[in-house]
PDB file of C-alpha atoms and ligand atoms in Angstrom:
ATOM      1  CA  MET L   1     -27.770 -11.358 -15.191  1.00 68.00           C
ATOM      2  CA  THR L   2     -24.923 -11.742 -12.537  1.00 73.00           C
ATOM      3  CA  ASP L   3     -24.706  -9.488  -9.581  1.00 87.00           C
ATOM      4  CA  VAL L   4     -21.055  -9.567  -9.462  1.00 97.00           C
ATOM      5  CA  ARG L   5     -19.149  -7.023 -11.411  1.00 98.00           C
ATOM      6  CA  VAL L   6     -17.487  -8.301 -14.532  1.00 98.00           C
ATOM      7  CA  ALA L   7     -13.930  -7.220 -15.429  1.00 99.00           C
ATOM      8  CA  LEU L   8     -11.979  -7.683 -18.971  1.00 99.00           C
ATOM      9  CA  VAL L   9      -8.326  -7.501 -18.774  1.00 99.00           C
ATOM     10  CA  THR L  10      -6.328  -7.557 -22.040  1.00 99.00           C
ATOM     11  CA  GLY L  11      -3.060  -9.281 -22.387  1.00 98.00           C
ATOM     12  CA  GLY L  12      -4.153 -11.383 -19.233  1.00 98.00           C
ATOM     13  CA  ASN L  13      -2.164 -14.440 -20.113  1.00 98.00           C
ATOM     14  CA  ARG L  14       1.039 -13.445 -18.664  1.00 98.00           C
ATOM     15  CA  GLY L  15       3.102 -10.755 -16.544  1.00 98.00           C
ATOM     16  CA  LEU L  16       1.135  -7.824 -15.068  1.00 98.00           C
ATOM     17  CA  GLY L  17      -2.349  -8.803 -16.863  1.00 99.00           C
ATOM     18  CA  PHE L  18      -2.178 -12.289 -15.459  1.00 99.00           C
ATOM     19  CA  GLU L  19      -1.704 -10.932 -11.925  1.00 98.00           C
ATOM     20  CA  ILE L  20      -4.294  -8.150 -12.527  1.00 99.00           C
ATOM     21  CA  VAL L  21      -6.752 -10.935 -13.253  1.00 99.00           C
ATOM     22  CA  ARG L  22      -5.717 -12.855 -10.279  1.00 98.00           C
ATOM     23  CA  GLN L  23      -6.198 -10.031  -7.879  1.00 98.00           C
ATOM     24  CA  LEU L  24      -9.508  -8.827  -9.271  1.00 98.00           C
ATOM     25  CA  ALA L  25     -10.675 -12.460  -9.016  1.00 98.00           C
ATOM     26  CA  GLU L  26      -9.696 -12.589  -5.260  1.00 98.00           C
ATOM     27  CA  LYS L  27     -11.408  -9.483  -4.812  1.00 98.00           C
ATOM     28  CA  GLY L  28     -14.735 -11.155  -5.956  1.00 98.00           C
ATOM     29  CA  LEU L  29     -14.954  -9.747  -9.367  1.00 98.00           C
ATOM     30  CA  LYS L  30     -15.884 -12.165 -12.189  1.00 98.00           C
ATOM     31  CA  THR L  31     -12.970 -11.921 -14.497  1.00 98.00           C
ATOM     32  CA  VAL L  32     -12.375 -12.345 -18.272  1.00 98.00           C
ATOM     33  CA  LEU L  33      -8.654 -13.197 -18.950  1.00 99.00           C
ATOM     34  CA  ALA L  34      -8.300 -11.746 -22.706  1.00 99.00           C
ATOM     35  CA  ALA L  35      -5.409 -13.484 -24.445  1.00 99.00           C
ATOM     36  CA  ARG L  36      -4.757 -13.109 -28.251  1.00 98.00           C
ATOM     37  CA  ASP L  37      -3.468 -16.693 -28.314  1.00 98.00           C
ATOM     38  CA  PRO L  38      -6.278 -19.168 -27.273  1.00 98.00           C
ATOM     39  CA  GLU L  39      -3.749 -21.910 -26.084  1.00 98.00           C
ATOM     40  CA  LYS L  40      -1.760 -19.213 -23.735  1.00 98.00           C
ATOM     41  CA  GLY L  41      -5.216 -18.036 -22.691  1.00 98.00           C
ATOM     42  CA  ARG L  42      -6.241 -21.641 -21.605  1.00 98.00           C
ATOM     43  CA  VAL L  43      -2.771 -22.577 -20.037  1.00 98.00           C
ATOM     44  CA  ALA L  44      -2.992 -19.333 -18.019  1.00 98.00           C
ATOM     45  CA  ALA L  45      -6.620 -20.043 -16.857  1.00 98.00           C
ATOM     46  CA  GLU L  46      -5.594 -23.511 -15.871  1.00 98.00           C
ATOM     47  CA  GLN L  47      -2.815 -22.121 -13.852  1.00 98.00           C
ATOM     48  CA  LEU L  48      -5.137 -20.010 -11.874  1.00 98.00           C
ATOM     49  CA  ALA L  49      -7.542 -22.571 -11.267  1.00 98.00           C
ATOM     50  CA  SER L  50      -4.837 -24.813  -9.939  1.00 98.00           C
ATOM     51  CA  ALA L  51      -4.368 -22.056  -7.246  1.00 97.00           C
ATOM     52  CA  GLY L  52      -8.033 -21.769  -6.706  1.00 97.00           C
ATOM     53  CA  VAL L  53      -8.685 -18.908  -8.772  1.00 98.00           C
ATOM     54  CA  GLN L  54     -11.567 -19.193 -11.371  1.00 98.00           C
ATOM     55  CA  THR L  55     -11.277 -16.920 -14.523  1.00 98.00           C
ATOM     56  CA  ALA L  56     -13.460 -16.954 -17.900  1.00 98.00           C
ATOM     57  CA  ILE L  57     -11.389 -16.609 -21.025  1.00 98.00           C
ATOM     58  CA  ALA L  58     -11.556 -14.661 -24.206  1.00 98.00           C
ATOM     59  CA  VAL L  59      -9.704 -14.705 -27.559  1.00 98.00           C
ATOM     60  CA  LEU L  60      -8.818 -10.962 -28.208  1.00 98.00           C
ATOM     61  CA  ASP L  61      -6.088  -9.423 -30.213  1.00 99.00           C
ATOM     62  CA  VAL L  62      -6.111  -5.654 -29.483  1.00 99.00           C
ATOM     63  CA  ASN L  63      -5.105  -4.904 -33.085  1.00 98.00           C
ATOM     64  CA  ASP L  64      -8.034  -7.039 -34.497  1.00 98.00           C
ATOM     65  CA  GLN L  65     -11.592  -5.314 -34.489  1.00 98.00           C
ATOM     66  CA  THR L  66     -13.287  -8.345 -35.284  1.00 98.00           C
ATOM     67  CA  SER L  67     -11.784 -10.197 -32.269  1.00 98.00           C
ATOM     68  CA  ILE L  68     -12.515  -7.450 -30.052  1.00 98.00           C
ATOM     69  CA  ASP L  69     -16.192  -7.163 -31.143  1.00 98.00           C
ATOM     70  CA  THR L  70     -16.759 -10.936 -30.886  1.00 98.00           C
ATOM     71  CA  ALA L  71     -15.175 -11.202 -27.414  1.00 98.00           C
ATOM     72  CA  VAL L  72     -17.179  -8.337 -25.919  1.00 98.00           C
ATOM     73  CA  ALA L  73     -20.457  -9.512 -27.513  1.00 98.00           C
ATOM     74  CA  GLU L  74     -19.697 -12.947 -25.887  1.00 98.00           C
ATOM     75  CA  VAL L  75     -18.898 -11.470 -22.607  1.00 98.00           C
ATOM     76  CA  LEU L  76     -22.141  -9.606 -22.687  1.00 98.00           C
ATOM     77  CA  ARG L  77     -24.260 -12.325 -24.004  1.00 98.00           C
ATOM     78  CA  LEU L  78     -23.055 -14.640 -21.072  1.00 97.00           C
ATOM     79  CA  ASN L  79     -23.076 -11.964 -18.293  1.00 97.00           C
ATOM     80  CA  GLY L  80     -25.340  -8.960 -19.446  1.00 97.00           C
ATOM     81  CA  ARG L  81     -22.710  -6.681 -18.086  1.00 98.00           C
ATOM     82  CA  LEU L  82     -19.309  -5.594 -18.392  1.00 98.00           C
ATOM     83  CA  ASP L  83     -18.134  -3.153 -15.662  1.00 98.00           C
ATOM     84  CA  VAL L  84     -14.296  -3.145 -15.784  1.00 99.00           C
ATOM     85  CA  LEU L  85     -11.920  -2.786 -18.649  1.00 99.00           C
ATOM     86  CA  VAL L  86      -8.232  -2.995 -17.948  1.00 99.00           C
ATOM     87  CA  ASN L  87      -6.188  -2.129 -21.102  1.00 99.00           C
ATOM     88  CA  ASN L  88      -3.048  -3.880 -20.061  1.00 99.00           C
ATOM     89  CA  ALA L  89      -1.798  -5.527 -23.187  1.00 99.00           C
ATOM     90  CA  GLY L  90       1.183  -3.668 -24.694  1.00 98.00           C
ATOM     91  CA  ILE L  91       4.620  -4.052 -26.535  1.00 98.00           C
ATOM     92  CA  SER L  92       7.881  -2.265 -26.270  1.00 97.00           C
ATOM     93  CA  LEU L  93       9.814  -2.882 -29.622  1.00 95.00           C
ATOM     94  CA  ASP L  94      12.219  -0.262 -28.888  1.00 93.00           C
ATOM     95  CA  GLY L  95      12.726  -0.528 -25.299  1.00 85.00           C
ATOM     96  CA  SER L  96      15.824   0.104 -23.001  1.00 75.00           C
ATOM     97  CA  ARG L  97      16.829  -3.512 -23.931  1.00 75.00           C
ATOM     98  CA  ALA L  98      16.007  -3.332 -27.667  1.00 78.00           C
ATOM     99  CA  ALA L  99      19.152  -3.148 -30.216  1.00 76.00           C
ATOM    100  CA  VAL L 100      18.071   0.045 -31.879  1.00 74.00           C
ATOM    101  CA  ALA L 101      16.345   2.412 -29.331  1.00 85.00           C
ATOM    102  CA  ASP L 102      17.527   5.877 -30.884  1.00 92.00           C
ATOM    103  CA  VAL L 103      15.046   8.354 -32.294  1.00 94.00           C
ATOM    104  CA  LEU L 104      17.812   8.987 -35.104  1.00 94.00           C
ATOM    105  CA  ASP L 105      17.834   5.345 -36.083  1.00 91.00           C
ATOM    106  CA  VAL L 106      14.615   3.666 -35.086  1.00 92.00           C
ATOM    107  CA  SER L 107      12.297   2.521 -37.919  1.00 93.00           C
ATOM    108  CA  PRO L 108       9.130   4.241 -38.228  1.00 95.00           C
ATOM    109  CA  ASP L 109       7.591   1.079 -38.765  1.00 96.00           C
ATOM    110  CA  ILE L 110       8.504   0.118 -35.144  1.00 95.00           C
ATOM    111  CA  ALA L 111       6.956   3.335 -33.908  1.00 96.00           C
ATOM    112  CA  ARG L 112       3.731   2.571 -36.241  1.00 98.00           C
ATOM    113  CA  GLN L 113       3.370  -0.961 -34.672  1.00 98.00           C
ATOM    114  CA  THR L 114       3.806   0.192 -31.038  1.00 98.00           C
ATOM    115  CA  TYR L 115       1.209   2.904 -31.505  1.00 98.00           C
ATOM    116  CA  GLU L 116      -1.201   0.282 -33.063  1.00 98.00           C
ATOM    117  CA  THR L 117      -1.214  -1.966 -30.130  1.00 98.00           C
ATOM    118  CA  ASN L 118      -0.638   0.549 -27.138  1.00 98.00           C
ATOM    119  CA  VAL L 119      -2.799   3.368 -28.232  1.00 99.00           C
ATOM    120  CA  LEU L 120      -5.211   2.160 -30.966  1.00 99.00           C
ATOM    121  CA  GLY L 121      -5.807  -1.100 -29.301  1.00 99.00           C
ATOM    122  CA  PRO L 122      -7.078   0.495 -26.093  1.00 99.00           C
ATOM    123  CA  MET L 123      -9.067   3.311 -28.061  1.00 99.00           C
ATOM    124  CA  ARG L 124     -10.828  -0.126 -29.794  1.00 99.00           C
ATOM    125  CA  LEU L 125     -11.693  -1.439 -26.488  1.00 99.00           C
ATOM    126  CA  ILE L 126     -12.918   1.793 -25.193  1.00 99.00           C
ATOM    127  CA  GLN L 127     -15.266   2.189 -28.251  1.00 98.00           C
ATOM    128  CA  ALA L 128     -16.402  -1.271 -27.774  1.00 98.00           C
ATOM    129  CA  ILE L 129     -17.202  -1.223 -24.361  1.00 98.00           C
ATOM    130  CA  ALA L 130     -18.001   2.171 -23.011  1.00 98.00           C
ATOM    131  CA  PRO L 131     -21.171   2.608 -24.676  1.00 98.00           C
ATOM    132  CA  HIS L 132     -22.403  -0.416 -22.588  1.00 98.00           C
ATOM    133  CA  MET L 133     -20.928   1.125 -19.400  1.00 98.00           C
ATOM    134  CA  ARG L 134     -22.649   4.660 -20.240  1.00 98.00           C
ATOM    135  CA  GLU L 135     -25.994   2.663 -20.446  1.00 98.00           C
ATOM    136  CA  ARG L 136     -25.437   1.122 -17.146  1.00 97.00           C
ATOM    137  CA  GLN L 137     -24.025   4.197 -15.661  1.00 98.00           C
ATOM    138  CA  TYR L 138     -21.067   2.563 -14.237  1.00 98.00           C
ATOM    139  CA  GLY L 139     -17.684   1.786 -15.485  1.00 98.00           C
ATOM    140  CA  ARG L 140     -14.022   1.557 -14.640  1.00 98.00           C
ATOM    141  CA  ILE L 141     -11.418   1.761 -17.290  1.00 99.00           C
ATOM    142  CA  VAL L 142      -7.763   1.559 -16.314  1.00 99.00           C
ATOM    143  CA  ASN L 143      -4.926   2.297 -19.011  1.00 99.00           C
ATOM    144  CA  VAL L 144      -1.599   0.590 -18.119  1.00 99.00           C
ATOM    145  CA  SER L 145       0.573   3.277 -19.043  1.00 98.00           C
ATOM    146  CA  SER L 146       4.028   4.231 -18.015  1.00 98.00           C
ATOM    147  CA  ARG L 147       6.372   7.014 -16.778  1.00 98.00           C
ATOM    148  CA  MET L 148       8.096   6.604 -19.998  1.00 97.00           C
ATOM    149  CA  GLY L 149       5.187   8.709 -21.501  1.00 98.00           C
ATOM    150  CA  GLN L 150       5.200  11.262 -18.970  1.00 98.00           C
ATOM    151  CA  LEU L 151       5.832  14.337 -20.971  1.00 98.00           C
ATOM    152  CA  SER L 152       6.952  16.405 -17.859  1.00 97.00           C
ATOM    153  CA  GLY L 153       9.892  13.963 -17.264  1.00 93.00           C
ATOM    154  CA  MET L 154      10.376  12.999 -20.943  1.00 97.00           C
ATOM    155  CA  GLY L 155      14.012  11.820 -21.709  1.00 94.00           C
ATOM    156  CA  ALA L 156      16.022   9.989 -24.564  1.00 94.00           C
ATOM    157  CA  ARG L 157      15.643   6.896 -26.326  1.00 94.00           C
ATOM    158  CA  SER L 158      12.710   4.330 -26.772  1.00 95.00           C
ATOM    159  CA  PRO L 159      10.842   6.753 -28.929  1.00 96.00           C
ATOM    160  CA  GLY L 160       8.179   4.408 -30.294  1.00 97.00           C
ATOM    161  CA  TYR L 161       7.281   3.232 -26.774  1.00 97.00           C
ATOM    162  CA  ARG L 162       7.490   6.741 -25.176  1.00 97.00           C
ATOM    163  CA  MET L 163       5.270   8.273 -27.859  1.00 98.00           C
ATOM    164  CA  SER L 164       2.652   5.563 -27.477  1.00 98.00           C
ATOM    165  CA  LYS L 165       2.423   5.794 -23.814  1.00 98.00           C
ATOM    166  CA  ALA L 166       2.280   9.526 -23.862  1.00 98.00           C
ATOM    167  CA  ALA L 167      -0.603   9.056 -26.495  1.00 99.00           C
ATOM    168  CA  LEU L 168      -2.150   6.492 -24.097  1.00 99.00           C
ATOM    169  CA  ASN L 169      -2.286   9.303 -21.434  1.00 98.00           C
ATOM    170  CA  ALA L 170      -3.917  11.675 -23.833  1.00 98.00           C
ATOM    171  CA  LEU L 171      -6.609   9.086 -24.622  1.00 99.00           C
ATOM    172  CA  THR L 172      -7.043   8.676 -20.936  1.00 99.00           C
ATOM    173  CA  ARG L 173      -7.833  12.316 -20.589  1.00 98.00           C
ATOM    174  CA  ILE L 174     -10.144  12.535 -23.792  1.00 98.00           C
ATOM    175  CA  ALA L 175     -12.049   9.386 -22.686  1.00 98.00           C
ATOM    176  CA  ALA L 176     -12.423  10.505 -19.086  1.00 98.00           C
ATOM    177  CA  ALA L 177     -13.622  14.141 -20.079  1.00 98.00           C
ATOM    178  CA  GLU L 178     -16.244  12.439 -22.462  1.00 98.00           C
ATOM    179  CA  LEU L 179     -17.397   9.945 -20.157  1.00 98.00           C
ATOM    180  CA  ASP L 180     -17.621  12.222 -17.198  1.00 96.00           C
ATOM    181  CA  GLY L 181     -21.139  12.328 -15.439  1.00 93.00           C
ATOM    182  CA  ALA L 182     -21.754   8.730 -16.868  1.00 96.00           C
ATOM    183  CA  GLY L 183     -20.588   6.859 -13.678  1.00 97.00           C
ATOM    184  CA  ILE L 184     -17.494   5.981 -15.545  1.00 98.00           C
ATOM    185  CA  LYS L 185     -13.822   6.570 -14.225  1.00 98.00           C
ATOM    186  CA  VAL L 186     -10.873   6.527 -16.758  1.00 98.00           C
ATOM    187  CA  ASN L 187      -7.483   6.437 -15.279  1.00 99.00           C
ATOM    188  CA  ALA L 188      -3.914   5.842 -16.324  1.00 99.00           C
ATOM    189  CA  MET L 189      -1.293   4.203 -14.210  1.00 99.00           C
ATOM    190  CA  HIS L 190       2.429   3.403 -14.008  1.00 98.00           C
ATOM    191  CA  PRO L 191       3.267  -0.110 -12.397  1.00 98.00           C
ATOM    192  CA  GLY L 192       6.753   0.546 -11.553  1.00 98.00           C
ATOM    193  CA  TRP L 193       9.784  -1.305 -13.208  1.00 97.00           C
ATOM    194  CA  VAL L 194       8.164  -4.692 -13.032  1.00 98.00           C
ATOM    195  CA  ARG L 195       9.828  -8.274 -13.421  1.00 98.00           C
ATOM    196  CA  THR L 196       7.907  -9.516 -16.194  1.00 98.00           C
ATOM    197  CA  ASP L 197       9.207 -10.573 -19.759  1.00 97.00           C
ATOM    198  CA  MET L 198       8.950  -6.857 -20.767  1.00 96.00           C
ATOM    199  CA  GLY L 199      10.769  -5.472 -17.584  1.00 95.00           C
ATOM    200  CA  GLY L 200      13.496  -8.266 -17.477  1.00 95.00           C
ATOM    201  CA  SER L 201      14.584 -10.265 -14.359  1.00 96.00           C
ATOM    202  CA  SER L 202      16.589  -7.460 -12.787  1.00 96.00           C
ATOM    203  CA  ALA L 203      13.476  -5.181 -12.253  1.00 97.00           C
ATOM    204  CA  PRO L 204      13.024  -4.171  -8.645  1.00 98.00           C
ATOM    205  CA  VAL L 205       9.277  -4.534  -8.517  1.00 98.00           C
ATOM    206  CA  SER L 206       7.256  -7.773  -8.218  1.00 98.00           C
ATOM    207  CA  VAL L 207       4.117  -8.670 -10.334  1.00 98.00           C
ATOM    208  CA  GLN L 208       2.126  -8.425  -7.148  1.00 98.00           C
ATOM    209  CA  GLU L 209       3.256  -4.740  -6.104  1.00 98.00           C
ATOM    210  CA  GLY L 210       3.038  -3.516  -9.848  1.00 98.00           C
ATOM    211  CA  ALA L 211      -0.655  -4.857 -10.100  1.00 99.00           C
ATOM    212  CA  ASP L 212      -1.960  -3.251  -7.029  1.00 98.00           C
ATOM    213  CA  THR L 213      -2.509   0.494  -8.380  1.00 99.00           C
ATOM    214  CA  ALA L 214      -4.390  -0.849 -11.483  1.00 99.00           C
ATOM    215  CA  VAL L 215      -6.643  -3.088  -9.168  1.00 99.00           C
ATOM    216  CA  TRP L 216      -7.313  -0.127  -6.916  1.00 98.00           C
ATOM    217  CA  LEU L 217      -8.218   1.962  -9.923  1.00 99.00           C
ATOM    218  CA  ALA L 218     -10.548  -0.890 -11.388  1.00 99.00           C
ATOM    219  CA  THR L 219     -12.463  -0.967  -8.254  1.00 98.00           C
ATOM    220  CA  LEU L 220     -12.633   2.665  -7.199  1.00 98.00           C
ATOM    221  CA  PRO L 221     -15.611   3.997  -5.176  1.00 98.00           C
ATOM    222  CA  PRO L 222     -18.117   6.404  -6.710  1.00 97.00           C
ATOM    223  CA  ASP L 223     -16.199   9.323  -5.306  1.00 97.00           C
ATOM    224  CA  GLY L 224     -12.972   8.208  -6.638  1.00 98.00           C
ATOM    225  CA  PRO L 225     -10.868  10.150  -9.151  1.00 98.00           C
ATOM    226  CA  THR L 226     -11.135  10.321 -13.040  1.00 98.00           C
ATOM    227  CA  GLY L 227      -8.965  11.538 -15.787  1.00 98.00           C
ATOM    228  CA  GLN L 228      -5.685  11.117 -13.866  1.00 98.00           C
ATOM    229  CA  PHE L 229      -2.238   9.492 -13.691  1.00 98.00           C
ATOM    230  CA  PHE L 230      -1.109   7.246 -10.719  1.00 98.00           C
ATOM    231  CA  ASP L 231       2.078   5.588  -9.461  1.00 98.00           C
ATOM    232  CA  ASN L 232       1.709   3.694  -5.968  1.00 98.00           C
ATOM    233  CA  ARG L 233      -1.858   4.695  -5.826  1.00 98.00           C
ATOM    234  CA  LYS L 234      -0.660   8.497  -5.880  1.00 98.00           C
ATOM    235  CA  ALA L 235      -1.510  11.020  -8.390  1.00 98.00           C
ATOM    236  CA  ILE L 236       1.382  12.029 -10.610  1.00 98.00           C
ATOM    237  CA  GLY L 237       1.874  14.823 -13.257  1.00 98.00           C
ATOM    238  CA  TRP L 238       1.532  14.214 -16.939  1.00 98.00           C
TER     239      TRP L 238
HETATM  240  P1  NAP R 301       4.632  -8.717 -20.895  1.00 52.25           P
HETATM  241  O1  NAP R 301       5.017  -9.668 -19.915  1.00 52.25           O
HETATM  242  O2  NAP R 301       5.505  -8.496 -22.377  1.00 52.25           O
HETATM  243  O3  NAP R 301       3.158  -9.122 -21.383  1.00 52.25           O
HETATM  244  C1  NAP R 301       2.425  -8.293 -22.406  1.00 52.25           C
HETATM  245  C2  NAP R 301       1.135  -9.028 -22.657  1.00 52.25           C
HETATM  246  O4  NAP R 301       0.579  -8.213 -23.755  1.00 52.25           O
HETATM  247  C3  NAP R 301       1.026 -10.250 -23.086  1.00 52.25           C
HETATM  248  O5  NAP R 301       0.152 -11.015 -22.742  1.00 52.25           O
HETATM  249  C4  NAP R 301       1.102 -10.274 -24.520  1.00 52.25           C
HETATM  250  O6  NAP R 301       0.290 -11.345 -25.318  1.00 52.25           O
HETATM  251  C5  NAP R 301      -0.009  -9.115 -24.625  1.00 52.25           C
HETATM  252  N1  NAP R 301      -0.201  -8.476 -25.953  1.00 52.25           N
HETATM  253  C6  NAP R 301       0.825  -7.773 -26.761  1.00 52.25           C
HETATM  254  N2  NAP R 301       0.308  -7.523 -27.969  1.00 52.25           N
HETATM  255  C7  NAP R 301      -1.092  -7.730 -27.898  1.00 52.25           C
HETATM  256  C8  NAP R 301      -2.080  -7.848 -28.845  1.00 52.25           C
HETATM  257  N3  NAP R 301      -2.004  -7.360 -30.049  1.00 52.25           N
HETATM  258  N4  NAP R 301      -3.197  -8.280 -28.446  1.00 52.25           N
HETATM  259  C9  NAP R 301      -3.445  -8.985 -27.352  1.00 52.25           C
HETATM  260  N5  NAP R 301      -2.614  -8.730 -26.342  1.00 52.25           N
HETATM  261  C10 NAP R 301      -1.344  -8.414 -26.755  1.00 52.25           C
HETATM  262  O7  NAP R 301       4.461  -7.039 -20.375  1.00 52.25           O
HETATM  263  P2  NAP R 301       4.082  -6.690 -18.939  1.00 52.25           P
HETATM  264  O8  NAP R 301       5.433  -6.341 -18.475  1.00 52.25           O
HETATM  265  O9  NAP R 301       3.303  -7.585 -18.165  1.00 52.25           O
HETATM  266  O10 NAP R 301       3.443  -5.316 -19.442  1.00 52.25           O
HETATM  267  C11 NAP R 301       2.045  -5.213 -19.297  1.00 52.25           C
HETATM  268  C12 NAP R 301       1.806  -3.811 -19.406  1.00 52.25           C
HETATM  269  O11 NAP R 301       2.441  -2.750 -18.419  1.00 52.25           O
HETATM  270  C13 NAP R 301       2.101  -3.133 -20.626  1.00 52.25           C
HETATM  271  O12 NAP R 301       1.247  -2.015 -21.197  1.00 52.25           O
HETATM  272  C14 NAP R 301       3.401  -2.339 -20.583  1.00 52.25           C
HETATM  273  O13 NAP R 301       3.725  -1.184 -21.498  1.00 52.25           O
HETATM  274  C15 NAP R 301       3.127  -1.796 -19.066  1.00 52.25           C
HETATM  275  N6  NAP R 301       4.359  -1.670 -18.435  1.00 52.25           N
HETATM  276  C16 NAP R 301       5.193  -2.519 -17.993  1.00 52.25           C
HETATM  277  C17 NAP R 301       6.367  -2.241 -17.341  1.00 52.25           C
HETATM  278  C18 NAP R 301       7.320  -3.371 -16.707  1.00 52.25           C
HETATM  279  O14 NAP R 301       8.543  -2.950 -16.096  1.00 52.25           O
HETATM  280  N7  NAP R 301       7.206  -4.614 -16.870  1.00 52.25           N
HETATM  281  C19 NAP R 301       6.589  -0.604 -16.756  1.00 52.25           C
HETATM  282  C20 NAP R 301       5.528   0.147 -17.190  1.00 52.25           C
HETATM  283  C21 NAP R 301       4.542  -0.119 -18.001  1.00 52.25           C
HETATM  284  P3  NAP R 301       1.440 -12.580 -25.828  1.00 52.25           P
HETATM  285  O15 NAP R 301       1.713 -13.522 -24.690  1.00 52.25           O
HETATM  286  O16 NAP R 301       0.483 -13.176 -26.860  1.00 52.25           O
HETATM  287  O17 NAP R 301       2.473 -11.949 -26.511  1.00 52.25           O
END
C-alpha cells in the first residue's frame, strides 16, 4: 500500500475538476482524475503530464452505479486506500445563460436530470467510498456546491440548479453528522464565479483561485472543520 494519500476527483477532465487534480498532485497527493469519457480523461492526463504533473485516470459517470463501483474497486485494488473524495462533477442546465431558467417555465425533466447528477451522484460516491474511509478512520470529502444553493440568499431563476445545490448542502450536513467521530470531514464549498465552460469567459475568478478552497478542504488537518460551507476558506451561512 502506498504511503501517500490518494484523492479521487469527479469531473476531472476540465474546468475546476482539472485544476483541483493539478493542485492536489502538486501538493504531493496521488490523484485519480475521474472522467465519464475515457478519451477526455486520457487527453486531460496527457495535458497534465506534459506540464510535469502525474495523475491516474478512472472512467466514472456519477449517474452510473456500475461505473462508480468499478472505478472505486480499481483504485482500492491498485492503492489499497482512498483518502480524499472531491465531488466536483456537476451540470447547470437552467443556469443564468440557459434559454429557459424561470421556475414557471422550466421543464421538471431539467430539474430531475440536474438533481441526478448534482445530488444523487455525490451521494452514490459517498456511499461507495465512505465505508472504506471509516475503516481507515480517515477521510476528506469535499462537495463542490454553489452560493446559488444558499437558502439564506436564495433568489429567482435557475430553479433546477439552485435546488440541486441546496440539496447537496443538505447531503453535506447529513454525511458530516453520520461520519462524525470517524476521522472523516465532509464540507461544501463555493468556488466563486469561475471562468470555465460552465461559468463562461466573462467570469471574474480564475480556475486557480476557484480550486483553492476545495484543495484546502481536501487536505484539512485533524482539527479542521466538518459539516460547514466555505467560500474563500471562510465559513458562510447555509
Ligand atoms: P464544467 O467546466 O462544465 O465541467 C463540469 C465537469 O463535470 C466536466 O468534467 C463534465 O464532464 C463533468 N460531468 C458532468 N456530468 C457528469 C457525469 N454525469 N459524470 C461525470 N462527470 C460529469 O464546470 P465547472 O465550472 O468546472 O464546475 C465544476 C463544479 O463547480 C460544478 O459542480 C459546478 O456546479 C460548480 N460551480 C461552478 C461555478 C462556476 O462559476 N464555474 C460556480 C459555482 C459552482 P464532461 O466533460 O464529460 O461533460
